[in-house]
Amino acid sequence: MQGRVQFSRDVPVYAKADVVVIGGGPAGTAAAVSAARSGKKVHLIEKSAQLGGMGTLGNVSVFMPIGNVTGFYREIIADMLEQYLPPQHDSSIIPQYSPFLLRHYLNEKMRKEGVDVFYHSDFVGSVVDGGRLKAVVASTREGLQAFEAQQFIDCTGDARVAIDAGVSYSSGRESDGLTQPMTLMFTMQDTGKSVVPILPEGCPLYNDVDDLPQGRRLYWEQNGDGTLLVNMTRVKGNGAKISDVNRAEPEALRQVFGVVHYLQRNGFGTYILSHVAGQTGVRETNQIRGLYTLSEKDISDGRRFEDVVAQTNYEIDIHSPDGGKATDERPVSGYDIPYRSMVSAEIANLLVAGRAISATHVAMSSMRVQPTCYALGQAAGVAASLAIDHQCGLRDVPIAELHAWLQLQHVSYIKP
Ligand SMILES: Cc1cc2nc3c(=O)[nH]c(=O)nc-3n(C[C@H](O)[C@H](O)[C@H](O)COP(=O)(O)OP(=O)(O)OC[C@H]3O[C@@H](n4cnc5c(N)ncnc54)[C@H](O)[C@@H]3O)c2cc1C
């Protein structure tokens, strides 16, 4: 830090809604839809040009298995990837999808559900009064604009709104604060004819698997259309830190070209680089300290909660935070995520849904995948709506009613 400056402005209120959702990734889109389906006027504020978060912008393009294909996530599979839809919800699927189709699907979904999306609107500040959020301010194509609502849901992945509003939080490993590394995802396409591998200047030469950034080959090619989805780059750092991101973006792109060059010489001699994500993917940044913090013990014990809002059996999956090539993968048998892990102690009308919920470093490595974030978002949208109906704080939302509304929205939980 190089000192401080004062910055204060009168900002016009651009729009008012019942619920404002900030961040249009898996959690945010699900939250917006479920609040709208509960009869509320919803505004969704997204800093980029697209919805889907890491799943589109970051080209993640594959849904990890969580053992419960339910609610809004199940609807996406049924509408877009019917061939993967399991007859029962308590199943595991790993569908690979087109990020372009998902982006289009989510745009259309918001229109059909009556959610107003504000693209290119980057949250910059919160207006807090007496422990309640009154408005959020975003940097838009028309400068700074405020968005007012009765309830807010922070789905930025980084708890950006919550932190700005004064909610306590932590980052990374409890021992040293290091987060999981970032990865720039890309896609290659089979052309059916030999291609000449090219390594642009400044990009690393990888000859062996051991040389690769993750020390392994990790890709998916399961839809039979010659699309190879590659998750093989790795850059140490925290994606919510300016200097780490400045270093990560060019370094990750250098690695992309190096990995492409490697793959073209090792089994994929007919494939070209066809798509690089618009930004380096960020796995882990900030976790709020909510009313309950999901722990490693909870997930290894398969803990169940009365106020369950999502269920998963996705493994503990920690890409080495310290710059090494290792990945710590450990199976888990299945556990619940409680509503309280989305509720902040400090702000009565703000929930945090998605990967930034209250969880330890190890617990978040399991709950962070997209289907779980869709489930958390869906529950958050309904909870925000109930808080309006009951004129209560989010911590006092009646759980039986929350569950009843979620059931009406086709959410099913596995009975342990
Ligand atoms: C490289 C990588 C590989 C992964 N692999 C898989 C996988 O194979 N399968 C899987 O299911 N999951 C995978 N994940 C995890 C998963 O993609 C994410 O954890 C998940 O997308 C998180 O969802 P979210 O809604 O919490 O946040 P995000 O997906 O991060 O979405 C946050 C949204 O908020 C927006 N936003 C952020 N800040 C602001 C702001 N200030 N103002 C307005 N909008 C803002 C962002 O633009 C984005 O749209 C992977 C993640 C990464 C990074």
Short mmCIF file of C-alpha atoms and ligand atoms in Angstrom, two decimals:
data_model
loop_
_atom_site.label_atom_id
_atom_site.label_comp_id
_atom_site.label_asym_id
_atom_site.label_seq_id
_atom_site.Cartn_x
_atom_site.Cartn_y
_atom_site.Cartn_z
CA MET A 1 0.00 0.00 0.00
CA GLN A 2 1.25 3.50 -0.90
CA GLY A 3 -0.94 5.57 1.46
CA ARG A 4 -4.67 6.28 1.33
CA VAL A 5 -7.05 8.70 -0.45
CA GLN A 6 -10.62 9.72 0.35
CA PHE A 7 -13.21 8.92 -2.32
CA SER A 8 -16.81 10.01 -1.91
CA ARG A 9 -19.58 10.55 -4.45
CA ASP A 10 -23.32 10.99 -4.84
CA VAL A 11 -24.35 8.04 -6.97
CA PRO A 12 -27.65 7.82 -8.86
CA VAL A 13 -29.92 4.87 -8.03
CA TYR A 14 -30.25 3.12 -11.36
CA ALA A 15 -32.78 0.47 -10.28
CA LYS A 16 -34.64 -1.01 -7.32
CA ALA A 17 -35.60 -4.65 -6.82
CA ASP A 18 -36.72 -7.02 -4.08
CA VAL A 19 -33.52 -9.05 -4.40
CA VAL A 20 -30.19 -8.07 -5.92
CA VAL A 21 -27.77 -10.88 -6.75
CA ILE A 22 -24.17 -9.90 -7.40
CA GLY A 23 -22.21 -12.30 -9.63
CA GLY A 24 -23.78 -14.43 -12.35
CA GLY A 25 -21.89 -17.71 -11.97
CA PRO A 26 -23.46 -21.03 -10.96
CA ALA A 27 -24.55 -19.71 -7.54
CA GLY A 28 -25.74 -16.35 -8.85
CA THR A 29 -27.80 -17.61 -11.76
CA ALA A 30 -29.47 -20.24 -9.56
CA ALA A 31 -30.15 -17.65 -6.84
CA ALA A 32 -31.66 -15.23 -9.33
CA VAL A 33 -33.95 -17.86 -10.86
CA SER A 34 -35.13 -19.27 -7.54
CA ALA A 35 -35.87 -15.81 -6.08
CA ALA A 36 -37.79 -14.91 -9.27
CA ARG A 37 -39.73 -18.18 -9.06
CA SER A 38 -40.63 -17.25 -5.50
CA GLY A 39 -42.39 -14.20 -6.92
CA LYS A 40 -39.70 -11.57 -6.34
CA LYS A 41 -38.33 -8.85 -8.61
CA VAL A 42 -34.69 -9.74 -9.15
CA HIS A 43 -31.71 -7.86 -10.52
CA LEU A 44 -28.55 -9.79 -11.36
CA ILE A 45 -25.31 -7.79 -11.54
CA GLU A 46 -22.47 -9.38 -13.51
CA LYS A 47 -19.11 -7.82 -14.26
CA SER A 48 -18.46 -9.68 -17.49
CA ALA A 49 -20.42 -10.16 -20.71
CA GLN A 50 -21.56 -13.64 -19.79
CA LEU A 51 -23.32 -15.73 -17.20
CA GLY A 52 -21.99 -19.05 -15.91
CA GLY A 53 -18.92 -17.82 -14.01
CA MET A 54 -15.95 -20.16 -14.14
CA GLY A 55 -18.19 -22.61 -16.03
CA THR A 56 -18.23 -20.36 -19.12
CA LEU A 57 -15.84 -17.45 -18.59
CA GLY A 58 -13.23 -19.85 -17.22
CA ASN A 59 -14.12 -22.61 -19.75
CA VAL A 60 -14.41 -25.22 -17.00
CA SER A 61 -16.91 -27.07 -19.28
CA VAL A 62 -17.43 -30.20 -17.22
CA PHE A 63 -19.69 -30.71 -14.21
CA MET A 64 -18.04 -32.72 -11.46
CA PRO A 65 -20.06 -35.52 -9.81
CA ILE A 66 -21.74 -34.70 -6.49
CA GLY A 67 -24.11 -37.65 -6.11
CA ASN A 68 -27.30 -35.56 -6.14
CA VAL A 69 -28.55 -34.32 -9.51
CA THR A 70 -31.38 -32.12 -8.33
CA GLY A 71 -33.12 -28.75 -8.57
CA PHE A 72 -31.88 -26.12 -11.02
CA TYR A 73 -28.76 -28.13 -11.83
CA ARG A 74 -30.93 -31.08 -12.86
CA GLU A 75 -33.02 -28.73 -15.01
CA ILE A 76 -29.88 -27.57 -16.87
CA ILE A 77 -28.92 -31.19 -17.56
CA ALA A 78 -32.46 -32.07 -18.68
CA ASP A 79 -32.67 -29.06 -21.03
CA MET A 80 -29.12 -29.01 -22.40
CA LEU A 81 -27.52 -32.41 -21.85
CA GLU A 82 -30.43 -34.84 -21.82
CA GLN A 83 -28.20 -37.81 -22.68
CA TYR A 84 -26.63 -37.50 -19.21
CA LEU A 85 -29.88 -37.15 -17.21
CA PRO A 86 -30.13 -39.94 -14.64
CA PRO A 87 -33.63 -41.27 -13.88
CA GLN A 88 -33.12 -40.79 -10.12
CA HIS A 89 -31.62 -37.72 -8.51
CA ASP A 90 -29.26 -39.66 -6.21
CA SER A 91 -26.78 -40.39 -8.99
CA SER A 92 -23.38 -39.21 -10.14
CA ILE A 93 -22.74 -37.85 -13.61
CA ILE A 94 -19.75 -36.03 -15.15
CA PRO A 95 -21.16 -34.25 -18.21
CA GLN A 96 -18.85 -32.35 -20.54
CA TYR A 97 -20.65 -29.42 -22.16
CA SER A 98 -20.18 -26.53 -24.54
CA PRO A 99 -19.49 -23.32 -22.57
CA PHE A 100 -20.99 -21.37 -25.47
CA LEU A 101 -24.29 -23.27 -25.25
CA LEU A 102 -24.39 -22.89 -21.46
CA ARG A 103 -23.78 -19.15 -21.83
CA HIS A 104 -26.69 -18.90 -24.29
CA TYR A 105 -28.88 -21.17 -22.16
CA LEU A 106 -28.39 -19.02 -19.06
CA ASN A 107 -29.09 -15.79 -20.96
CA GLU A 108 -32.36 -17.24 -22.24
CA LYS A 109 -33.24 -18.69 -18.86
CA MET A 110 -32.93 -15.31 -17.15
CA ARG A 111 -35.15 -13.70 -19.82
CA LYS A 112 -37.80 -16.41 -19.46
CA GLU A 113 -37.78 -16.16 -15.67
CA GLY A 114 -38.05 -12.37 -15.70
CA VAL A 115 -34.63 -11.73 -14.14
CA ASP A 116 -33.09 -8.43 -15.25
CA VAL A 117 -29.39 -8.97 -15.92
CA PHE A 118 -26.97 -6.04 -15.77
CA TYR A 119 -23.92 -7.11 -17.75
CA HIS A 120 -20.61 -5.25 -17.60
CA SER A 121 -21.54 -4.07 -14.12
CA ASP A 122 -18.69 -4.53 -11.68
CA PHE A 123 -19.55 -4.28 -7.98
CA VAL A 124 -17.34 -1.63 -6.36
CA GLY A 125 -18.92 -0.76 -3.02
CA SER A 126 -21.67 -1.36 -0.50
CA VAL A 127 -23.91 1.12 1.30
CA VAL A 128 -24.49 -0.19 4.83
CA ASP A 129 -26.79 1.35 7.41
CA GLY A 130 -27.43 -0.11 10.85
CA GLY A 131 -26.24 -3.63 10.05
CA ARG A 132 -28.26 -3.75 6.81
CA LEU A 133 -27.15 -3.37 3.23
CA LYS A 134 -29.13 -0.58 1.55
CA ALA A 135 -27.56 -0.61 -1.89
CA VAL A 136 -24.63 -1.83 -3.89
CA VAL A 137 -22.68 0.42 -6.24
CA ALA A 138 -21.41 -0.91 -9.53
CA SER A 139 -19.12 0.46 -12.20
CA THR A 140 -21.23 0.26 -15.37
CA ARG A 141 -21.00 1.45 -18.95
CA GLU A 142 -22.66 4.61 -17.59
CA GLY A 143 -20.24 5.09 -14.71
CA LEU A 144 -21.07 4.44 -11.07
CA GLN A 145 -24.69 3.41 -10.45
CA ALA A 146 -26.45 2.19 -7.31
CA PHE A 147 -28.81 -0.78 -7.09
CA GLU A 148 -31.20 -0.93 -4.15
CA ALA A 149 -33.02 -3.95 -2.75
CA GLN A 150 -34.46 -5.47 0.40
CA GLN A 151 -32.21 -8.52 0.23
CA PHE A 152 -28.79 -9.12 -1.34
CA ILE A 153 -26.96 -12.29 -2.32
CA ASP A 154 -23.21 -12.16 -2.86
CA CYS A 155 -22.28 -14.73 -5.51
CA THR A 156 -19.02 -13.11 -6.65
CA GLY A 157 -17.01 -16.19 -5.63
CA ASP A 158 -14.68 -13.87 -3.72
CA ALA A 159 -17.21 -12.65 -1.11
CA ARG A 160 -16.46 -9.24 -2.58
CA VAL A 161 -19.70 -7.64 -1.37
CA ALA A 162 -19.61 -9.25 2.06
CA ILE A 163 -16.04 -8.18 2.73
CA ASP A 164 -16.74 -4.62 1.61
CA ALA A 165 -19.79 -4.54 3.89
CA GLY A 166 -17.68 -5.59 6.88
CA VAL A 167 -18.28 -9.33 7.10
CA SER A 168 -15.33 -11.19 8.60
CA TYR A 169 -13.51 -13.65 6.37
CA SER A 170 -10.42 -15.75 5.89
CA SER A 171 -8.31 -16.74 2.88
CA GLY A 172 -6.62 -20.00 2.02
CA ARG A 173 -4.95 -22.55 4.24
CA GLU A 174 -5.36 -21.99 7.95
CA SER A 175 -1.59 -22.53 8.41
CA ASP A 176 -0.22 -19.99 5.91
CA GLY A 177 -3.09 -18.38 3.96
CA LEU A 178 -2.03 -19.93 0.66
CA THR A 179 -4.91 -20.69 -1.72
CA GLN A 180 -5.28 -23.32 -4.42
CA PRO A 181 -3.49 -22.27 -7.62
CA MET A 182 -5.15 -20.86 -10.74
CA THR A 183 -5.58 -22.66 -14.07
CA LEU A 184 -6.21 -21.28 -17.55
CA MET A 185 -8.48 -23.82 -19.21
CA PHE A 186 -8.47 -24.35 -22.97
CA THR A 187 -9.95 -26.52 -25.67
CA MET A 188 -8.34 -28.28 -28.62
CA GLN A 189 -10.16 -29.60 -31.66
CA ASP A 190 -9.41 -32.63 -33.81
CA THR A 191 -8.98 -31.51 -37.43
CA GLY A 192 -8.48 -35.04 -38.76
CA LYS A 193 -5.14 -34.14 -40.35
CA SER A 194 -1.62 -33.65 -39.07
CA VAL A 195 -0.75 -30.24 -37.68
CA VAL A 196 2.67 -28.67 -37.20
CA PRO A 197 3.33 -28.00 -33.49
CA ILE A 198 4.43 -24.41 -32.89
CA LEU A 199 5.90 -23.02 -29.69
CA PRO A 200 5.66 -19.20 -29.56
CA GLU A 201 8.62 -17.27 -28.20
CA GLY A 202 8.89 -17.26 -24.41
CA CYS A 203 6.69 -20.33 -23.87
CA PRO A 204 7.99 -23.36 -21.93
CA LEU A 205 9.10 -26.55 -23.66
CA TYR A 206 7.63 -29.64 -21.98
CA ASN A 207 9.12 -32.96 -23.07
CA ASP A 208 7.91 -35.32 -20.34
CA VAL A 209 4.85 -35.64 -18.14
CA ASP A 210 7.02 -34.69 -15.17
CA ASP A 211 7.83 -31.35 -16.84
CA LEU A 212 4.15 -30.37 -17.10
CA PRO A 213 2.81 -27.74 -14.64
CA GLN A 214 0.63 -30.29 -12.81
CA GLY A 215 2.99 -33.23 -13.48
CA ARG A 216 0.07 -35.06 -15.11
CA ARG A 217 -2.18 -35.15 -18.14
CA LEU A 218 -5.73 -34.03 -17.28
CA TYR A 219 -8.33 -33.67 -20.01
CA TRP A 220 -11.79 -34.75 -21.11
CA GLU A 221 -12.95 -35.90 -24.52
CA GLN A 222 -16.20 -37.66 -23.88
CA ASN A 223 -18.75 -36.30 -26.30
CA GLY A 224 -17.33 -37.90 -29.46
CA ASP A 225 -17.05 -34.59 -31.34
CA GLY A 226 -13.27 -34.21 -31.23
CA THR A 227 -13.38 -31.50 -28.54
CA LEU A 228 -10.57 -31.96 -26.04
CA LEU A 229 -11.01 -29.97 -22.83
CA VAL A 230 -7.66 -29.42 -21.12
CA ASN A 231 -7.00 -28.63 -17.45
CA MET A 232 -3.19 -28.77 -17.31
CA THR A 233 -1.83 -25.31 -16.51
CA ARG A 234 -1.17 -24.19 -12.95
CA VAL A 235 -0.07 -20.85 -11.50
CA LYS A 236 0.52 -20.32 -7.81
CA GLY A 237 -1.35 -17.41 -6.22
CA ASN A 238 -4.58 -15.95 -4.93
CA GLY A 239 -6.96 -14.88 -7.70
CA ALA A 240 -8.29 -12.06 -5.52
CA LYS A 241 -4.89 -10.36 -5.24
CA ILE A 242 -3.80 -7.74 -7.78
CA SER A 243 -0.14 -8.73 -8.00
CA ASP A 244 -0.90 -12.48 -8.17
CA VAL A 245 -3.35 -12.00 -11.04
CA ASN A 246 -0.96 -9.70 -12.88
CA ARG A 247 1.64 -12.46 -12.76
CA ALA A 248 -0.82 -15.30 -13.43
CA GLU A 249 -2.48 -14.12 -16.65
CA PRO A 250 0.62 -13.97 -18.89
CA GLU A 251 2.25 -16.97 -17.19
CA ALA A 252 -0.86 -19.14 -17.62
CA LEU A 253 -1.07 -18.27 -21.32
CA ARG A 254 2.60 -19.17 -21.81
CA GLN A 255 1.81 -22.54 -20.21
CA VAL A 256 -1.21 -23.02 -22.52
CA PHE A 257 1.03 -22.80 -25.59
CA GLY A 258 3.59 -25.07 -23.95
CA VAL A 259 0.98 -27.71 -23.12
CA VAL A 260 -0.58 -27.52 -26.60
CA HIS A 261 2.87 -28.03 -28.12
CA TYR A 262 3.43 -30.99 -25.78
CA LEU A 263 0.06 -32.62 -26.56
CA GLN A 264 0.49 -32.15 -30.30
CA ARG A 265 3.74 -34.15 -30.03
CA ASN A 266 2.27 -36.72 -27.64
CA GLY A 267 -0.95 -38.26 -28.89
CA PHE A 268 -2.83 -35.28 -30.29
CA GLY A 269 -0.98 -34.64 -33.56
CA THR A 270 -4.18 -33.71 -35.40
CA TYR A 271 -5.52 -31.21 -32.84
CA ILE A 272 -5.39 -27.42 -32.95
CA LEU A 273 -5.88 -24.95 -30.13
CA SER A 274 -9.50 -23.84 -30.62
CA HIS A 275 -10.49 -21.87 -27.51
CA VAL A 276 -8.73 -20.28 -24.54
CA ALA A 277 -10.86 -19.11 -21.60
CA GLY A 278 -11.35 -15.35 -21.29
CA GLN A 279 -9.64 -15.37 -17.91
CA THR A 280 -7.47 -17.64 -15.82
CA GLY A 281 -9.71 -19.75 -13.63
CA VAL A 282 -9.74 -19.05 -9.91
CA ARG A 283 -10.39 -21.94 -7.53
CA GLU A 284 -10.13 -20.36 -4.12
CA THR A 285 -9.90 -16.86 -2.67
CA ASN A 286 -11.98 -15.75 0.33
CA GLN A 287 -14.37 -17.55 2.67
CA ILE A 288 -16.75 -15.62 4.90
CA ARG A 289 -16.87 -16.53 8.57
CA GLY A 290 -20.57 -17.27 8.76
CA LEU A 291 -22.84 -18.61 11.48
CA TYR A 292 -21.45 -22.08 10.80
CA THR A 293 -18.11 -23.02 9.25
CA LEU A 294 -18.07 -26.30 7.34
CA SER A 295 -14.99 -28.29 8.37
CA GLU A 296 -12.87 -31.16 7.12
CA LYS A 297 -14.26 -33.25 10.00
CA ASP A 298 -17.84 -32.55 8.87
CA ILE A 299 -17.13 -33.82 5.41
CA SER A 300 -15.02 -36.82 6.44
CA ASP A 301 -17.65 -37.82 9.03
CA GLY A 302 -20.44 -37.47 6.45
CA ARG A 303 -22.20 -35.00 8.74
CA ARG A 304 -25.89 -34.26 8.23
CA PHE A 305 -27.61 -30.99 9.23
CA GLU A 306 -31.22 -30.05 10.00
CA ASP A 307 -30.78 -26.92 7.89
CA VAL A 308 -29.29 -28.76 4.89
CA VAL A 309 -29.26 -26.71 1.66
CA ALA A 310 -26.89 -28.78 -0.51
CA GLN A 311 -25.52 -32.30 -0.55
CA THR A 312 -22.37 -33.61 -2.17
CA ASN A 313 -20.00 -36.52 -2.17
CA TYR A 314 -17.37 -34.82 -4.33
CA GLU A 315 -13.88 -35.64 -3.14
CA ILE A 316 -11.44 -33.47 -1.26
CA ASP A 317 -9.55 -32.02 -4.22
CA ILE A 318 -6.68 -29.70 -3.40
CA HIS A 319 -4.33 -28.58 -6.15
CA SER A 320 -1.11 -27.85 -4.30
CA PRO A 321 -1.19 -24.22 -3.05
CA ASP A 322 2.60 -23.98 -2.60
CA GLY A 323 3.71 -24.12 -6.21
CA GLY A 324 4.21 -27.90 -6.29
CA LYS A 325 2.81 -30.31 -8.88
CA ALA A 326 0.86 -32.50 -6.44
CA THR A 327 -2.91 -32.76 -6.05
CA ASP A 328 -4.38 -34.02 -2.78
CA GLU A 329 -7.41 -36.14 -3.70
CA ARG A 330 -9.35 -38.04 -1.05
CA PRO A 331 -12.78 -39.66 -1.42
CA VAL A 332 -15.68 -38.58 0.78
CA SER A 333 -18.86 -40.58 1.25
CA GLY A 334 -21.38 -37.74 1.23
CA TYR A 335 -22.37 -34.87 3.53
CA ASP A 336 -24.74 -31.91 3.95
CA ILE A 337 -23.96 -28.21 3.75
CA PRO A 338 -26.00 -26.19 6.28
CA TYR A 339 -27.89 -22.98 5.49
CA ARG A 340 -25.98 -21.20 8.28
CA SER A 341 -22.75 -21.39 6.29
CA MET A 342 -24.25 -18.81 3.89
CA VAL A 343 -25.44 -16.44 6.63
CA SER A 344 -23.21 -13.66 7.86
CA ALA A 345 -23.21 -12.59 11.49
CA GLU A 346 -22.73 -8.92 10.62
CA ILE A 347 -25.26 -8.04 7.88
CA ALA A 348 -28.91 -9.04 8.41
CA ASN A 349 -29.96 -8.98 4.73
CA LEU A 350 -26.93 -10.44 2.95
CA LEU A 351 -26.29 -14.07 2.05
CA VAL A 352 -23.13 -15.43 0.47
CA ALA A 353 -23.67 -18.37 -1.90
CA GLY A 354 -21.23 -20.41 -4.00
CA ARG A 355 -17.60 -21.18 -3.35
CA ALA A 356 -17.08 -18.32 -0.83
CA ILE A 357 -19.38 -19.74 1.88
CA SER A 358 -18.09 -20.28 5.39
CA ALA A 359 -15.82 -23.32 5.05
CA THR A 360 -12.29 -24.31 5.90
CA HIS A 361 -9.65 -24.65 3.18
CA VAL A 362 -10.07 -28.44 3.00
CA ALA A 363 -13.88 -28.36 3.15
CA MET A 364 -14.10 -25.74 0.39
CA SER A 365 -11.95 -27.92 -1.87
CA SER A 366 -14.82 -30.41 -1.93
CA MET A 367 -17.85 -28.08 -1.95
CA ARG A 368 -16.50 -25.67 -4.59
CA VAL A 369 -17.62 -27.53 -7.74
CA GLN A 370 -20.35 -26.14 -9.95
CA PRO A 371 -23.31 -28.42 -9.15
CA THR A 372 -22.93 -27.67 -5.43
CA CYS A 373 -22.74 -23.94 -6.14
CA TYR A 374 -25.97 -24.16 -8.19
CA ALA A 375 -27.63 -25.92 -5.23
CA LEU A 376 -26.43 -23.31 -2.72
CA GLY A 377 -27.55 -20.47 -4.98
CA GLN A 378 -31.00 -21.95 -5.42
CA ALA A 379 -31.45 -22.21 -1.65
CA ALA A 380 -30.16 -18.66 -1.14
CA GLY A 381 -32.68 -17.23 -3.60
CA VAL A 382 -35.58 -18.90 -1.82
CA ALA A 383 -34.27 -17.86 1.61
CA ALA A 384 -33.97 -14.22 0.51
CA SER A 385 -37.55 -14.34 -0.71
CA LEU A 386 -38.79 -15.83 2.57
CA ALA A 387 -36.98 -13.14 4.55
CA ILE A 388 -38.97 -10.55 2.60
CA ASP A 389 -42.26 -12.41 3.13
CA HIS A 390 -41.64 -12.71 6.87
CA GLN A 391 -39.92 -9.35 7.20
CA CYS A 392 -37.21 -11.12 9.18
CA GLY A 393 -33.44 -11.27 9.16
CA LEU A 394 -31.86 -13.99 7.06
CA ARG A 395 -30.70 -15.86 10.16
CA ASP A 396 -34.37 -16.25 11.20
CA VAL A 397 -35.71 -17.73 7.98
CA PRO A 398 -37.90 -20.73 8.95
CA ILE A 399 -36.02 -23.81 7.72
CA ALA A 400 -39.14 -25.96 7.33
CA GLU A 401 -40.58 -23.37 4.95
CA LEU A 402 -37.28 -23.06 3.12
CA HIS A 403 -37.29 -26.81 2.56
CA ALA A 404 -40.94 -26.79 1.50
CA TRP A 405 -40.32 -24.07 -1.10
CA LEU A 406 -37.21 -25.84 -2.37
CA GLN A 407 -39.23 -29.02 -2.75
CA LEU A 408 -41.75 -27.07 -4.86
CA GLN A 409 -38.76 -26.06 -6.99
CA HIS A 410 -37.92 -29.76 -7.47
CA VAL A 411 -35.04 -29.94 -5.01
CA SER A 412 -34.70 -33.41 -3.46
CA TYR A 413 -32.37 -34.40 -0.67
CA ILE A 414 -30.94 -37.84 -0.10
CA LYS A 415 -32.22 -39.38 3.12
CA PRO A 416 -29.14 -40.78 4.85
C1 LIG B 1 -9.55 -24.16 -13.34
C2 LIG B 1 -10.78 -24.62 -12.67
C3 LIG B 1 -11.25 -25.89 -12.92
C4 LIG B 1 -12.41 -26.33 -12.33
N1 LIG B 1 -12.90 -27.56 -12.65
C5 LIG B 1 -14.18 -27.87 -12.31
C6 LIG B 1 -14.80 -28.99 -12.90
O1 LIG B 1 -14.21 -29.73 -13.67
N2 LIG B 1 -16.12 -29.19 -12.62
C7 LIG B 1 -16.81 -28.40 -11.73
O2 LIG B 1 -18.00 -28.65 -11.53
N3 LIG B 1 -16.20 -27.35 -11.12
C8 LIG B 1 -14.91 -27.05 -11.42
N4 LIG B 1 -14.31 -25.95 -10.89
C9 LIG B 1 -14.96 -25.20 -9.79
C10 LIG B 1 -16.09 -24.30 -10.24
O3 LIG B 1 -15.95 -23.90 -11.57
C11 LIG B 1 -16.20 -23.06 -9.36
O4 LIG B 1 -15.87 -23.31 -8.03
C12 LIG B 1 -17.62 -22.53 -9.45
O5 LIG B 1 -17.84 -22.04 -10.75
C13 LIG B 1 -17.88 -21.46 -8.42
O6 LIG B 1 -19.16 -20.94 -8.63
P1 LIG B 1 -19.55 -19.53 -8.02
O7 LIG B 1 -20.90 -19.19 -8.55
O8 LIG B 1 -19.35 -19.56 -6.55
O9 LIG B 1 -18.44 -18.50 -8.56
P2 LIG B 1 -17.84 -18.22 -9.99
O10 LIG B 1 -18.03 -19.33 -10.93
O11 LIG B 1 -16.45 -17.75 -9.72
O12 LIG B 1 -18.72 -17.01 -10.50
C14 LIG B 1 -18.62 -15.73 -9.93
C15 LIG B 1 -19.29 -14.73 -10.86
O13 LIG B 1 -19.30 -13.45 -10.23
C16 LIG B 1 -18.83 -12.47 -11.14
N5 LIG B 1 -18.20 -11.42 -10.35
C17 LIG B 1 -17.05 -11.51 -9.62
N6 LIG B 1 -16.76 -10.32 -9.06
C18 LIG B 1 -17.76 -9.49 -9.42
C19 LIG B 1 -18.01 -8.12 -9.17
N7 LIG B 1 -17.15 -7.38 -8.44
N8 LIG B 1 -19.12 -7.55 -9.70
C20 LIG B 1 -19.96 -8.29 -10.46
N9 LIG B 1 -19.76 -9.59 -10.76
C21 LIG B 1 -18.68 -10.18 -10.24
C22 LIG B 1 -17.84 -13.23 -12.02
O14 LIG B 1 -17.65 -12.58 -13.26
C23 LIG B 1 -18.57 -14.57 -12.18
O15 LIG B 1 -19.51 -14.56 -13.22
C24 LIG B 1 -13.12 -25.49 -11.43
C25 LIG B 1 -12.64 -24.21 -11.16
C26 LIG B 1 -11.48 -23.78 -11.77
C27 LIG B 1 -11.01 -22.39 -11.51
#
